[in-house]
Every structure is written in structure tokens, then in C-alpha cells.
PDB file of C-alpha atoms in Angstrom:
ATOM      1  CA  MET A  87      40.324 -72.300-124.683  1.00 39.00           C
ATOM      2  CA  LYS A  88      37.529 -69.788-124.297  1.00 36.00           C
ATOM      3  CA  ARG A  89      36.953 -68.380-120.845  1.00 37.00           C
ATOM      4  CA  LEU A  90      33.427 -68.275-119.450  1.00 37.00           C
ATOM      5  CA  LEU A  91      32.470 -64.946-117.936  1.00 34.00           C
ATOM      6  CA  VAL A  92      30.663 -65.613-114.666  1.00 36.00           C
ATOM      7  CA  LEU A  93      28.640 -62.660-113.403  1.00 34.00           C
ATOM      8  CA  PRO A  94      27.736 -62.337-109.729  1.00 36.00           C
ATOM      9  CA  LEU A  95      24.072 -62.748-108.812  1.00 34.00           C
ATOM     10  CA  PHE A  96      23.613 -59.082-107.834  1.00 33.00           C
ATOM     11  CA  PHE A  97      24.632 -58.130-111.390  1.00 34.00           C
ATOM     12  CA  LEU A  98      22.309 -60.646-113.032  1.00 34.00           C
ATOM     13  CA  LEU A  99      19.177 -59.752-111.083  1.00 35.00           C
ATOM     14  CA  PRO A 100      18.430 -56.494-112.955  1.00 37.00           C
ATOM     15  CA  LEU A 101      18.817 -58.356-116.255  1.00 34.00           C
ATOM     16  CA  LEU A 102      16.242 -60.882-115.072  1.00 34.00           C
ATOM     17  CA  GLY A 103      13.761 -58.160-114.221  1.00 36.00           C
ATOM     18  CA  TYR A 104      14.585 -57.930-110.518  1.00 35.00           C
ATOM     19  CA  SER A 105      16.066 -54.838-108.910  1.00 42.00           C
ATOM     20  CA  GLN A 106      18.871 -55.011-106.384  1.00 50.00           C
ATOM     21  CA  ASN A 107      16.320 -53.907-103.782  1.00 85.00           C
ATOM     22  CA  SER A 108      13.548 -56.377-104.548  1.00 92.00           C
ATOM     23  CA  CYS A 109      11.647 -57.553-101.475  1.00 93.00           C
ATOM     24  CA  PRO A 110      13.890 -60.277-100.001  1.00 88.00           C
ATOM     25  CA  ASP A 111      11.251 -63.000 -99.666  1.00 84.00           C
ATOM     26  CA  THR A 112       8.987 -61.894-102.547  1.00 90.00           C
ATOM     27  CA  PRO A 113      10.932 -60.734-105.624  1.00 93.00           C
ATOM     28  CA  SER A 114       7.814 -61.022-107.778  1.00 94.00           C
ATOM     29  CA  VAL A 115       4.117 -61.907-107.631  1.00 94.00           C
ATOM     30  CA  VAL A 116       2.025 -63.579-110.339  1.00 94.00           C
ATOM     31  CA  TYR A 117      -1.512 -62.210-110.248  1.00 94.00           C
ATOM     32  CA  GLU A 118      -4.277 -62.713-112.803  1.00 93.00           C
ATOM     33  CA  GLY A 119      -1.795 -63.966-115.398  1.00 93.00           C
ATOM     34  CA  LYS A 120       0.720 -61.126-115.039  1.00 94.00           C
ATOM     35  CA  GLU A 121       4.008 -61.030-113.136  1.00 95.00           C
ATOM     36  CA  TYR A 122       4.652 -57.971-110.983  1.00 96.00           C
ATOM     37  CA  TYR A 123       8.121 -57.247-109.625  1.00 95.00           C
ATOM     38  CA  THR A 124       8.566 -55.818-106.146  1.00 96.00           C
ATOM     39  CA  VAL A 125      10.768 -53.226-104.480  1.00 96.00           C
ATOM     40  CA  GLN A 126      11.786 -52.862-100.831  1.00 95.00           C
ATOM     41  CA  ILE A 127      11.843 -49.243 -99.636  1.00 94.00           C
ATOM     42  CA  GLY A 128      12.702 -49.000 -95.960  1.00 92.00           C
ATOM     43  CA  SER A 129      10.374 -51.337 -94.083  1.00 91.00           C
ATOM     44  CA  GLN A 130       7.789 -51.389 -96.894  1.00 94.00           C
ATOM     45  CA  CYS A 131       7.468 -53.905 -99.732  1.00 95.00           C
ATOM     46  CA  TRP A 132       5.765 -52.399-102.811  1.00 97.00           C
ATOM     47  CA  PHE A 133       4.728 -53.494-106.273  1.00 97.00           C
ATOM     48  CA  LYS A 134       7.164 -51.657-108.555  1.00 95.00           C
ATOM     49  CA  GLU A 135       4.536 -51.565-111.305  1.00 96.00           C
ATOM     50  CA  ASN A 136       1.029 -50.140-111.501  1.00 97.00           C
ATOM     51  CA  LEU A 137      -1.706 -52.728-111.140  1.00 98.00           C
ATOM     52  CA  ASP A 138      -3.329 -53.821-114.404  1.00 98.00           C
ATOM     53  CA  VAL A 139      -6.197 -56.142-113.601  1.00 97.00           C
ATOM     54  CA  GLY A 140      -9.804 -56.386-114.720  1.00 97.00           C
ATOM     55  CA  THR A 141     -11.958 -55.827-117.777  1.00 97.00           C
ATOM     56  CA  MET A 142     -11.689 -52.526-119.635  1.00 97.00           C
ATOM     57  CA  ILE A 143     -14.840 -50.423-119.845  1.00 96.00           C
ATOM     58  CA  ALA A 144     -15.046 -47.492-122.239  1.00 93.00           C
ATOM     59  CA  SER A 145     -15.168 -43.959-120.876  1.00 92.00           C
ATOM     60  CA  SER A 146     -17.092 -41.658-123.178  1.00 86.00           C
ATOM     61  CA  SER A 147     -19.527 -39.982-120.770  1.00 81.00           C
ATOM     62  CA  GLU A 148     -20.019 -39.379-117.053  1.00 73.00           C
ATOM     63  CA  ALA A 149     -22.484 -42.280-117.065  1.00 75.00           C
ATOM     64  CA  ASP A 150     -19.631 -44.713-117.756  1.00 81.00           C
ATOM     65  CA  SER A 151     -18.925 -45.320-114.075  1.00 88.00           C
ATOM     66  CA  MET A 152     -17.723 -48.545-112.535  1.00 94.00           C
ATOM     67  CA  SER A 153     -20.265 -50.619-110.617  1.00 93.00           C
ATOM     68  CA  ASN A 154     -20.397 -53.210-107.844  1.00 94.00           C
ATOM     69  CA  ASN A 155     -21.076 -56.192-110.109  1.00 93.00           C
ATOM     70  CA  ASN A 156     -18.464 -58.756-108.950  1.00 91.00           C
ATOM     71  CA  ILE A 157     -16.341 -57.943-112.014  1.00 95.00           C
ATOM     72  CA  ILE A 158     -13.154 -55.900-111.615  1.00 96.00           C
ATOM     73  CA  GLU A 159     -13.417 -53.040-114.102  1.00 97.00           C
ATOM     74  CA  LYS A 160     -10.698 -50.688-115.300  1.00 97.00           C
ATOM     75  CA  TYR A 161     -10.249 -47.679-117.540  1.00 97.00           C
ATOM     76  CA  CYS A 162      -7.372 -47.563-120.013  1.00 97.00           C
ATOM     77  CA  TYR A 163      -6.052 -44.125-120.946  1.00 98.00           C
ATOM     78  CA  ASN A 164      -7.824 -42.902-124.108  1.00 97.00           C
ATOM     79  CA  ASN A 165      -9.759 -46.212-124.124  1.00 96.00           C
ATOM     80  CA  ASP A 166      -6.635 -47.915-125.482  1.00 97.00           C
ATOM     81  CA  LEU A 167      -5.749 -51.340-124.013  1.00 97.00           C
ATOM     82  CA  THR A 168      -2.084 -50.861-124.879  1.00 97.00           C
ATOM     83  CA  ASN A 169      -1.984 -47.977-122.392  1.00 97.00           C
ATOM     84  CA  CYS A 170      -3.147 -50.335-119.631  1.00 97.00           C
ATOM     85  CA  THR A 171      -0.327 -52.692-120.601  1.00 96.00           C
ATOM     86  CA  ALA A 172       2.211 -49.861-120.470  1.00 97.00           C
ATOM     87  CA  TYR A 173       0.906 -47.742-117.579  1.00 97.00           C
ATOM     88  CA  GLY A 174      -1.554 -49.937-115.675  1.00 98.00           C
ATOM     89  CA  GLY A 175      -5.291 -49.501-115.275  1.00 98.00           C
ATOM     90  CA  LEU A 176      -7.105 -46.453-113.917  1.00 98.00           C
ATOM     91  CA  TYR A 177      -9.705 -47.173-111.231  1.00 97.00           C
ATOM     92  CA  GLN A 178     -12.401 -45.250-109.414  1.00 95.00           C
ATOM     93  CA  TRP A 179     -11.907 -45.361-105.639  1.00 95.00           C
ATOM     94  CA  ASN A 180     -14.877 -47.579-104.807  1.00 95.00           C
ATOM     95  CA  GLU A 181     -13.924 -50.085-107.489  1.00 97.00           C
ATOM     96  CA  ALA A 182     -10.307 -50.179-106.302  1.00 97.00           C
ATOM     97  CA  MET A 183     -11.525 -50.755-102.734  1.00 96.00           C
ATOM     98  CA  GLN A 184     -14.122 -53.320-103.894  1.00 95.00           C
ATOM     99  CA  TYR A 185     -16.849 -51.302-102.190  1.00 94.00           C
ATOM    100  CA  VAL A 186     -15.560 -51.391 -98.616  1.00 92.00           C
ATOM    101  CA  ILE A 187     -14.269 -48.418 -96.607  1.00 88.00           C
ATOM    102  CA  THR A 188     -11.748 -50.142 -94.334  1.00 86.00           C
ATOM    103  CA  GLU A 189      -8.174 -48.860 -94.251  1.00 88.00           C
ATOM    104  CA  LYS A 190      -5.632 -51.396 -95.573  1.00 90.00           C
ATOM    105  CA  ALA A 191      -8.387 -53.082 -97.564  1.00 92.00           C
ATOM    106  CA  LYS A 192      -7.197 -55.741-100.010  1.00 95.00           C
ATOM    107  CA  GLY A 193      -9.435 -54.217-102.668  1.00 96.00           C
ATOM    108  CA  ILE A 194      -8.304 -55.314-106.125  1.00 97.00           C
ATOM    109  CA  CYS A 195      -4.818 -56.274-104.895  1.00 96.00           C
ATOM    110  CA  PRO A 196      -3.793 -59.941-104.562  1.00 93.00           C
ATOM    111  CA  THR A 197      -4.109 -61.809-101.272  1.00 92.00           C
ATOM    112  CA  GLY A 198      -1.438 -60.715 -98.793  1.00 91.00           C
ATOM    113  CA  TRP A 199      -1.326 -57.196-100.259  1.00 95.00           C
ATOM    114  CA  HIS A 200      -3.471 -54.105 -99.747  1.00 95.00           C
ATOM    115  CA  ILE A 201      -4.166 -50.582-100.944  1.00 96.00           C
ATOM    116  CA  PRO A 202      -1.867 -48.268 -98.939  1.00 95.00           C
ATOM    117  CA  THR A 203      -3.188 -45.936 -96.273  1.00 91.00           C
ATOM    118  CA  TYR A 204      -2.556 -42.201 -96.077  1.00 89.00           C
ATOM    119  CA  ALA A 205      -0.094 -42.865 -93.231  1.00 88.00           C
ATOM    120  CA  GLU A 206       1.762 -45.489 -95.282  1.00 92.00           C
ATOM    121  CA  PHE A 207       2.210 -43.018 -98.136  1.00 93.00           C
ATOM    122  CA  GLN A 208       3.562 -40.547 -95.568  1.00 89.00           C
ATOM    123  CA  THR A 209       6.053 -43.207 -94.432  1.00 91.00           C
ATOM    124  CA  LEU A 210       7.152 -43.618 -98.052  1.00 93.00           C
ATOM    125  CA  GLU A 211       7.634 -39.856 -98.404  1.00 91.00           C
ATOM    126  CA  VAL A 212       9.825 -39.731 -95.309  1.00 89.00           C
ATOM    127  CA  GLU A 213      11.856 -42.723 -96.506  1.00 91.00           C
ATOM    128  CA  VAL A 214      12.772 -40.900 -99.740  1.00 92.00           C
ATOM    129  CA  SER A 215      13.364 -37.569 -97.954  1.00 91.00           C
ATOM    130  CA  ASN A 216      10.239 -35.998 -99.495  1.00 90.00           C
ATOM    131  CA  ASN A 217      11.810 -36.099-102.960  1.00 94.00           C
ATOM    132  CA  SER A 218       9.334 -37.559-105.451  1.00 95.00           C
ATOM    133  CA  ASN A 219      11.990 -37.695-108.203  1.00 96.00           C
ATOM    134  CA  VAL A 220      13.466 -40.652-106.333  1.00 95.00           C
ATOM    135  CA  LEU A 221      10.206 -42.534-107.011  1.00 96.00           C
ATOM    136  CA  LYS A 222       9.774 -41.598-110.690  1.00 96.00           C
ATOM    137  CA  ALA A 223      11.157 -43.831-113.416  1.00 96.00           C
ATOM    138  CA  VAL A 224      14.034 -42.417-115.445  1.00 96.00           C
ATOM    139  CA  GLY A 225      12.553 -40.482-118.370  1.00 96.00           C
ATOM    140  CA  GLN A 226       9.492 -39.416-116.366  1.00 96.00           C
ATOM    141  CA  GLY A 227       9.390 -35.682-115.656  1.00 96.00           C
ATOM    142  CA  THR A 228      11.698 -32.902-116.721  1.00 96.00           C
ATOM    143  CA  GLY A 229      13.987 -30.262-115.216  1.00 96.00           C
ATOM    144  CA  ALA A 230      13.446 -30.010-111.464  1.00 96.00           C
ATOM    145  CA  GLY A 231      10.938 -32.858-111.749  1.00 96.00           C
ATOM    146  CA  ALA A 232      13.087 -35.368-113.660  1.00 97.00           C
ATOM    147  CA  GLY A 233      12.889 -38.893-112.285  1.00 96.00           C
ATOM    148  CA  THR A 234      16.025 -40.618-110.983  1.00 96.00           C
ATOM    149  CA  ASN A 235      14.343 -43.835-109.740  1.00 95.00           C
ATOM    150  CA  THR A 236      17.070 -44.394-107.164  1.00 95.00           C
ATOM    151  CA  SER A 237      14.397 -46.000-104.957  1.00 95.00           C
ATOM    152  CA  GLY A 238      13.400 -48.539-107.618  1.00 95.00           C
ATOM    153  CA  PHE A 239       9.713 -47.571-107.275  1.00 96.00           C
ATOM    154  CA  SER A 240       9.588 -46.852-111.047  1.00 96.00           C
ATOM    155  CA  ALA A 241       6.556 -44.528-110.952  1.00 97.00           C
ATOM    156  CA  LEU A 242       5.061 -43.660-114.336  1.00 97.00           C
ATOM    157  CA  LEU A 243       3.174 -40.428-114.990  1.00 97.00           C
ATOM    158  CA  ALA A 244       0.108 -42.372-116.087  1.00 97.00           C
ATOM    159  CA  GLY A 245      -2.414 -39.516-116.078  1.00 97.00           C
ATOM    160  CA  LEU A 246      -6.003 -39.858-114.880  1.00 96.00           C
ATOM    161  CA  ARG A 247      -9.616 -40.255-115.875  1.00 96.00           C
ATOM    162  CA  GLY A 248     -11.543 -37.166-114.739  1.00 91.00           C
ATOM    163  CA  GLN A 249     -15.092 -36.834-113.430  1.00 77.00           C
ATOM    164  CA  ASN A 250     -16.266 -35.654-116.834  1.00 83.00           C
ATOM    165  CA  SER A 251     -14.969 -38.912-118.406  1.00 89.00           C
ATOM    166  CA  VAL A 252     -12.029 -37.091-120.045  1.00 93.00           C
ATOM    167  CA  PHE A 253      -8.554 -38.610-119.858  1.00 96.00           C
ATOM    168  CA  ASP A 254      -5.830 -36.127-118.987  1.00 95.00           C
ATOM    169  CA  GLY A 255      -2.245 -35.797-117.789  1.00 96.00           C
ATOM    170  CA  LEU A 256      -0.381 -38.684-119.452  1.00 97.00           C
ATOM    171  CA  GLY A 257       3.306 -37.858-119.027  1.00 96.00           C
ATOM    172  CA  ILE A 258       2.391 -34.927-116.759  1.00 96.00           C
ATOM    173  CA  ASN A 259       1.103 -36.369-113.491  1.00 95.00           C
ATOM    174  CA  ALA A 260       0.292 -39.563-111.640  1.00 96.00           C
ATOM    175  CA  GLY A 261      -2.179 -40.300-108.869  1.00 96.00           C
ATOM    176  CA  PHE A 262      -2.202 -43.365-106.606  1.00 97.00           C
ATOM    177  CA  TRP A 263      -5.303 -44.086-104.526  1.00 97.00           C
ATOM    178  CA  SER A 264      -4.989 -44.666-100.792  1.00 95.00           C
ATOM    179  CA  SER A 265      -7.421 -46.700 -98.697  1.00 93.00           C
ATOM    180  CA  THR A 266      -7.931 -43.721 -96.356  1.00 89.00           C
ATOM    181  CA  ALA A 267     -11.161 -42.109 -97.569  1.00 82.00           C
ATOM    182  CA  THR A 268     -10.418 -40.789-101.070  1.00 82.00           C
ATOM    183  CA  PHE A 269      -6.902 -39.430-100.549  1.00 84.00           C
ATOM    184  CA  ASP A 270      -4.343 -39.990-103.262  1.00 88.00           C
ATOM    185  CA  MET A 271      -0.599 -39.476-103.621  1.00 92.00           C
ATOM    186  CA  ALA A 272       0.127 -37.284-106.638  1.00 93.00           C
ATOM    187  CA  LEU A 273       3.415 -36.841-108.520  1.00 94.00           C
ATOM    188  CA  TRP A 274       4.123 -34.135-111.119  1.00 93.00           C
ATOM    189  CA  TYR A 275       6.498 -33.776-114.050  1.00 95.00           C
ATOM    190  CA  THR A 276       7.991 -30.329-113.311  1.00 95.00           C
ATOM    191  CA  HIS A 277       8.862 -30.562-109.601  1.00 92.00           C
ATOM    192  CA  SER A 278       9.919 -33.004-106.895  1.00 93.00           C
ATOM    193  CA  LEU A 279       7.158 -32.238-104.393  1.00 88.00           C
ATOM    194  CA  PHE A 280       4.609 -34.720-103.077  1.00 83.00           C
ATOM    195  CA  SER A 281       0.906 -34.066-102.826  1.00 85.00           C
ATOM    196  CA  LEU A 282      -1.508 -36.004-100.582  1.00 86.00           C
ATOM    197  CA  ASN A 283      -4.968 -34.642-101.288  1.00 85.00           C
ATOM    198  CA  LEU A 284      -8.617 -35.581-101.050  1.00 85.00           C
ATOM    199  CA  TYR A 285     -10.275 -36.077-104.434  1.00 85.00           C
ATOM    200  CA  SER A 286     -13.639 -37.190-105.736  1.00 89.00           C
ATOM    201  CA  SER A 287     -14.091 -40.962-105.706  1.00 91.00           C
ATOM    202  CA  GLU A 288     -15.227 -40.697-109.342  1.00 92.00           C
ATOM    203  CA  TYR A 289     -11.702 -39.958-110.576  1.00 94.00           C
ATOM    204  CA  GLY A 290      -9.743 -42.807-112.150  1.00 96.00           C
ATOM    205  CA  TYR A 291      -6.253 -43.208-110.647  1.00 97.00           C
ATOM    206  CA  SER A 292      -3.497 -45.813-110.554  1.00 98.00           C
ATOM    207  CA  ILE A 293      -3.073 -48.489-107.871  1.00 98.00           C
ATOM    208  CA  ARG A 294       0.162 -49.613-106.217  1.00 98.00           C
ATOM    209  CA  CYS A 295      -0.213 -52.583-103.882  1.00 97.00           C
ATOM    210  CA  LEU A 296       1.667 -52.729-100.571  1.00 96.00           C
ATOM    211  CA  LYS A 297       2.513 -55.990 -98.831  1.00 94.00           C
ATOM    212  CA  ASP A 298       0.677 -56.732 -95.592  1.00 90.00           C
ATOM    213  CA  GLU A 299       2.793 -56.461 -92.472  1.00 79.00           C
ATOM    214  CA  VAL A 300       3.509 -59.703 -90.651  1.00 55.00           C
ATOM    215  CA  THR A 301       2.755 -59.203 -86.977  1.00 40.00           C
ATOM    216  CA  THR A 302       3.316 -61.465 -84.000  1.00 32.00           C
ATOM    217  CA  ILE A 303       0.373 -61.828 -81.654  1.00 30.00           C
ATOM    218  CA  ASN A 304       1.214 -61.922 -77.958  1.00 33.00           C
ATOM    219  CA  ASP A 305      -1.589 -63.726 -76.139  1.00 32.00           C
ATOM    220  CA  HIS A 306      -0.429 -62.235 -72.837  1.00 31.00           C
ATOM    221  CA  SER A 307      -0.762 -58.660 -74.030  1.00 33.00           C
ATOM    222  CA  ASN A 308      -3.844 -56.734 -73.021  1.00 35.00           C
ATOM    223  CA  ASN A 309      -3.070 -53.855 -75.372  1.00 32.00           C
ATOM    224  CA  SER A 310      -5.553 -53.246 -78.142  1.00 32.00           C
ATOM    225  CA  SER A 311      -5.991 -50.745 -80.902  1.00 33.00           C
ATOM    226  CA  ILE A 312      -9.588 -49.764 -81.511  1.00 33.00           C
ATOM    227  CA  PRO A 313     -10.164 -47.693 -84.626  1.00 40.00           C
ATOM    228  CA  GLY A 314     -12.083 -44.477 -84.187  1.00 49.00           C
ATOM    229  CA  THR A 315     -15.651 -44.419 -85.381  1.00 62.00           C
ATOM    230  CA  LEU A 316     -15.427 -40.966 -86.932  1.00 80.00           C
ATOM    231  CA  GLU A 317     -12.953 -39.068 -89.064  1.00 85.00           C
ATOM    232  CA  LEU A 318     -13.091 -35.561 -90.526  1.00 88.00           C
ATOM    233  CA  PHE A 319     -10.917 -34.864 -93.567  1.00 87.00           C
ATOM    234  CA  GLN A 320      -9.474 -31.693 -95.050  1.00 85.00           C
ATOM    235  CA  ASN A 321     -11.816 -29.894 -97.410  1.00 86.00           C
ATOM    236  CA  TYR A 322     -10.991 -29.553-101.097  1.00 81.00           C
ATOM    237  CA  PRO A 323     -10.300 -27.293-102.807  1.00 84.00           C
ATOM    238  CA  ASN A 324      -8.736 -25.110-100.139  1.00 82.00           C
ATOM    239  CA  PRO A 325      -8.560 -22.099-100.399  1.00 86.00           C
ATOM    240  CA  PHE A 326     -11.868 -21.907-102.293  1.00 87.00           C
ATOM    241  CA  ASN A 327     -14.420 -19.569-103.836  1.00 88.00           C
ATOM    242  CA  PRO A 328     -17.340 -19.973-103.636  1.00 89.00           C
ATOM    243  CA  SER A 329     -17.747 -23.701-102.820  1.00 89.00           C
ATOM    244  CA  THR A 330     -15.743 -26.572-101.357  1.00 89.00           C
ATOM    245  CA  VAL A 331     -16.296 -30.249-100.507  1.00 88.00           C
ATOM    246  CA  ILE A 332     -16.033 -31.616 -96.967  1.00 90.00           C
ATOM    247  CA  CYS A 333     -15.630 -35.360 -96.473  1.00 87.00           C
ATOM    248  CA  TYR A 334     -16.113 -37.387 -93.293  1.00 88.00           C
ATOM    249  CA  GLN A 335     -16.167 -41.063 -92.371  1.00 86.00           C
ATOM    250  CA  VAL A 336     -18.627 -42.917 -90.139  1.00 86.00           C
ATOM    251  CA  LEU A 337     -17.948 -46.546 -89.132  1.00 79.00           C
ATOM    252  CA  GLY A 338     -21.079 -47.037 -87.013  1.00 79.00           C
ATOM    253  CA  ASN A 339     -24.566 -45.537 -86.777  1.00 84.00           C
ATOM    254  CA  SER A 340     -23.995 -42.082 -85.281  1.00 86.00           C
ATOM    255  CA  PHE A 341     -25.879 -38.819 -84.845  1.00 92.00           C
ATOM    256  CA  ILE A 342     -23.712 -36.349 -86.754  1.00 93.00           C
ATOM    257  CA  THR A 343     -23.553 -32.572 -86.652  1.00 95.00           C
ATOM    258  CA  LEU A 344     -21.316 -30.727 -89.113  1.00 95.00           C
ATOM    259  CA  THR A 345     -21.204 -26.977 -88.530  1.00 94.00           C
ATOM    260  CA  ILE A 346     -19.341 -24.015 -90.055  1.00 94.00           C
ATOM    261  CA  TYR A 347     -18.026 -21.208 -87.800  1.00 91.00           C
ATOM    262  CA  ASP A 348     -16.302 -17.890 -88.420  1.00 89.00           C
ATOM    263  CA  MET A 349     -13.115 -16.692 -86.687  1.00 86.00           C
ATOM    264  CA  LEU A 350     -15.110 -15.319 -83.731  1.00 85.00           C
ATOM    265  CA  GLY A 351     -16.872 -18.623 -83.119  1.00 86.00           C
ATOM    266  CA  ASN A 352     -20.186 -17.485 -84.574  1.00 87.00           C
ATOM    267  CA  GLU A 353     -22.163 -20.203 -86.315  1.00 89.00           C
ATOM    268  CA  VAL A 354     -22.387 -19.632 -90.058  1.00 91.00           C
ATOM    269  CA  THR A 355     -24.435 -22.673 -91.066  1.00 92.00           C
ATOM    270  CA  THR A 356     -25.096 -26.314 -90.186  1.00 93.00           C
ATOM    271  CA  LEU A 357     -24.524 -28.722 -93.055  1.00 94.00           C
ATOM    272  CA  VAL A 358     -25.455 -32.025 -91.376  1.00 94.00           C
ATOM    273  CA  ASN A 359     -27.678 -32.717 -88.362  1.00 94.00           C
ATOM    274  CA  GLU A 360     -28.911 -36.316 -88.493  1.00 94.00           C
ATOM    275  CA  VAL A 361     -28.140 -39.990 -87.856  1.00 92.00           C
ATOM    276  CA  LYS A 362     -25.757 -41.476 -90.421  1.00 90.00           C
ATOM    277  CA  PRO A 363     -25.108 -45.184 -91.089  1.00 88.00           C
ATOM    278  CA  PRO A 364     -21.539 -46.420 -91.777  1.00 85.00           C
ATOM    279  CA  GLY A 365     -19.967 -44.881 -94.862  1.00 81.00           C
ATOM    280  CA  ILE A 366     -17.892 -42.074 -96.327  1.00 81.00           C
ATOM    281  CA  TYR A 367     -19.855 -38.900 -96.997  1.00 85.00           C
ATOM    282  CA  GLU A 368     -19.233 -35.749 -98.997  1.00 87.00           C
ATOM    283  CA  VAL A 369     -21.091 -32.496 -98.463  1.00 90.00           C
ATOM    284  CA  THR A 370     -20.667 -29.269-100.420  1.00 91.00           C
ATOM    285  CA  PHE A 371     -20.394 -25.970 -98.578  1.00 92.00           C
ATOM    286  CA  ASP A 372     -21.351 -22.975-100.706  1.00 90.00           C
ATOM    287  CA  ALA A 373     -20.246 -19.692 -99.133  1.00 88.00           C
ATOM    288  CA  GLN A 374     -23.050 -17.935-101.008  1.00 85.00           C
ATOM    289  CA  GLN A 375     -25.785 -20.082 -99.436  1.00 77.00           C
ATOM    290  CA  THR A 376     -25.533 -19.754 -95.650  1.00 75.00           C
ATOM    291  CA  THR A 377     -28.352 -20.276 -93.142  1.00 66.00           C
ATOM    292  CA  ASN A 378     -28.891 -16.571 -92.455  1.00 68.00           C
ATOM    293  CA  HIS A 379     -27.951 -15.494 -96.002  1.00 70.00           C
ATOM    294  CA  GLN A 380     -24.980 -13.492 -94.731  1.00 74.00           C
ATOM    295  CA  LEU A 381     -22.286 -12.551 -97.227  1.00 80.00           C
ATOM    296  CA  LEU A 382     -19.042 -14.255 -96.234  1.00 89.00           C
ATOM    297  CA  THR A 383     -15.838 -12.319 -96.812  1.00 90.00           C
ATOM    298  CA  SER A 384     -12.362 -13.662 -97.512  1.00 90.00           C
ATOM    299  CA  GLY A 385     -10.720 -15.160 -94.454  1.00 90.00           C
ATOM    300  CA  VAL A 386     -10.327 -18.182 -92.206  1.00 91.00           C
ATOM    301  CA  TYR A 387     -13.349 -20.276 -91.211  1.00 92.00           C
ATOM    302  CA  PHE A 388     -13.715 -23.514 -89.264  1.00 93.00           C
ATOM    303  CA  TYR A 389     -15.801 -26.634 -89.801  1.00 93.00           C
ATOM    304  CA  GLN A 390     -16.537 -28.939 -86.889  1.00 93.00           C
ATOM    305  CA  LEU A 391     -17.787 -32.529 -86.716  1.00 93.00           C
ATOM    306  CA  ARG A 392     -19.626 -33.563 -83.532  1.00 92.00           C
ATOM    307  CA  SER A 393     -21.102 -36.851 -82.348  1.00 90.00           C
ATOM    308  CA  GLY A 394     -21.632 -37.403 -78.634  1.00 86.00           C
ATOM    309  CA  SER A 395     -18.305 -36.651 -76.930  1.00 83.00           C
ATOM    310  CA  PHE A 396     -16.403 -36.746 -80.238  1.00 86.00           C
ATOM    311  CA  VAL A 397     -15.383 -33.325 -81.591  1.00 86.00           C
ATOM    312  CA  GLN A 398     -13.004 -32.634 -84.490  1.00 89.00           C
ATOM    313  CA  THR A 399     -12.371 -29.221 -86.053  1.00 88.00           C
ATOM    314  CA  LYS A 400     -10.471 -28.186 -89.184  1.00 90.00           C
ATOM    315  CA  LYS A 401      -9.630 -24.874 -90.818  1.00 90.00           C
ATOM    316  CA  MET A 402     -10.537 -23.671 -94.309  1.00 91.00           C
ATOM    317  CA  ILE A 403      -9.976 -20.440 -96.214  1.00 90.00           C
ATOM    318  CA  ILE A 404     -12.282 -18.420 -98.450  1.00 92.00           C
ATOM    319  CA  LEU A 405     -10.197 -16.474-100.964  1.00 88.00           C
ATOM    320  CA  LYS A 406     -12.067 -14.070-103.225  1.00 82.00           C
TER     321      LYS A 406
END
């Protein structure tokens, strides 16, 4: 009589497409005709695959940008649909966010999920002890950057679509948009470091959806969390020579002043001095074009955002 080999459920799950650390109540999600598996990392429930949703548009020139036309659009690496199937779509920030600027926006994710915030990516980094190899799929990266995927996140080095419409970096790097301004989390093939940087919204990066937190509302609580109306972000590139981009966020009509100062507190130039409606703004500071035409030397400078009683200052470095 033949004996039937009975495997325990925890052994069968990986064979069925589930990882041992799938999200307990949501092992997978069917969205726009495709099934996405999930992974629980600490308190966070993530898609373990890059999002691949929307209609492919070709990228052959800078004019081939995505638009707010009620159609989800995506780029596929090298304009090849099979790359979207394998690596997921590449999306410009505004398209991914569906043209809103709110943190934790649903964007192009399914209902009940959202595009992660900068802080949520930081939580992920801490959970994996700041070792990005833990997030990369096995076979992604090499040497000190070889993926182990012990987290189950299964990150693929899917490359990007650059501002000049050129695709680059397949097998070398990966970028995942956040819903905090235009920050992304970047992974690289030769090292295990993380990078959370501010990039142009015109870049095409991958999307990983994060499950919304379930919160209990206490009607007797008088605590409230009111989001700030202004936010100043780190300039990029930094250090720089001769120009850099400064980004800031306005959630309500505000009179904004953005000023550059040297180490002694002397004003170098004022970049913005006007009322701004809600939105995310970028302004370029060129160290060769100051108000008084002074020649700026290498060193530390400060840029400051003011509106009423709100003041926020950040540091930047000119390196010649």
C-alpha cells in the first residue's frame, strides 16, 4: 500500500505562491486582473511585487510625459511590455499619486492600500536593520550588494525612466516613490545601503503599495493631529556646483519667502517672495546668479522658508 506524504501547511504555502510571512489576513490581493502576494514586515503589510497597472505609453522623447486624463498610464522598461510583466510599471510621481499631494494617498494602488510615506520607508529600514540586501530578491545585486530576501520583500532592480526619456539601470538600481513630496527609496546592486532622496517628479520609478492602518476612533478623545501647512525639503543635489533644486510644499494659500543665507547670516538672495496656492513647488538656486552678483565660494549655506510665524531652515553645501 502506497503511503501518502502529507506536508504541513507552512511548507505548502511557498509552493502556492505565499511566503511564510504573508500578511495574516490578506495573503494576496487581486487588482485589475492580476494577483499580488503580500508580505508582513514588522507592523507593515506590503505588496511583495511591484505594481503593474495601467496602459503603456511609449517613451521616446521628453514630451512623452504622463497626463491627468483619467487613464492610468505606465512606462515599461525599453518600451517592452514583457518588462512590465517581469518588473512592474514605471510611473512619474504625479501619475502614481493620481494628481494629489496628500501623504498616504491611494494613488494608483487598490482601495485599502496607499503609496508609502517617507516615514513609513524609514520604519521599513529600521525593521531590516538598515540592510537593503534583506529586501532584494535572491539574484539581485552582487558582492556586498547581493540580495538575500530574508524579509520576503522580493525587491527587483527594475531600473528607471529618466527625465530625458532614456531608460537606465535595469539590474543595477531600483527606486520606489513615496507619497511625501517626490522622495523615493533607492536600492543599489553593489552595496547594502539605503537611499531616501528627493528626485524630479518627471522620473519614472516603481510603486510598492502599503496596506492602510486600521485605527480605532475614541469618541471621548480630544486629541487631534493637524498636518502642517508647510514643509521644506532637502535640496538636491547636495553638495552641488553650480546649481541645486529646492522643493517645498504648501497645503493652503500662504505668503511664502524662501531666502538663501551664508554662514554669517548675510542674505545671499531671495528665491520666492509671493503668495502660493496649495501645491508642491521646485525652485532652482544657481550660485552664479545671486541678487548682488557676488561670487559664492565653496562652503556651507542655509536656505530658509518663512510664512507668518512658520520658519524652517536647512543646510546645503557648495563644493567647487
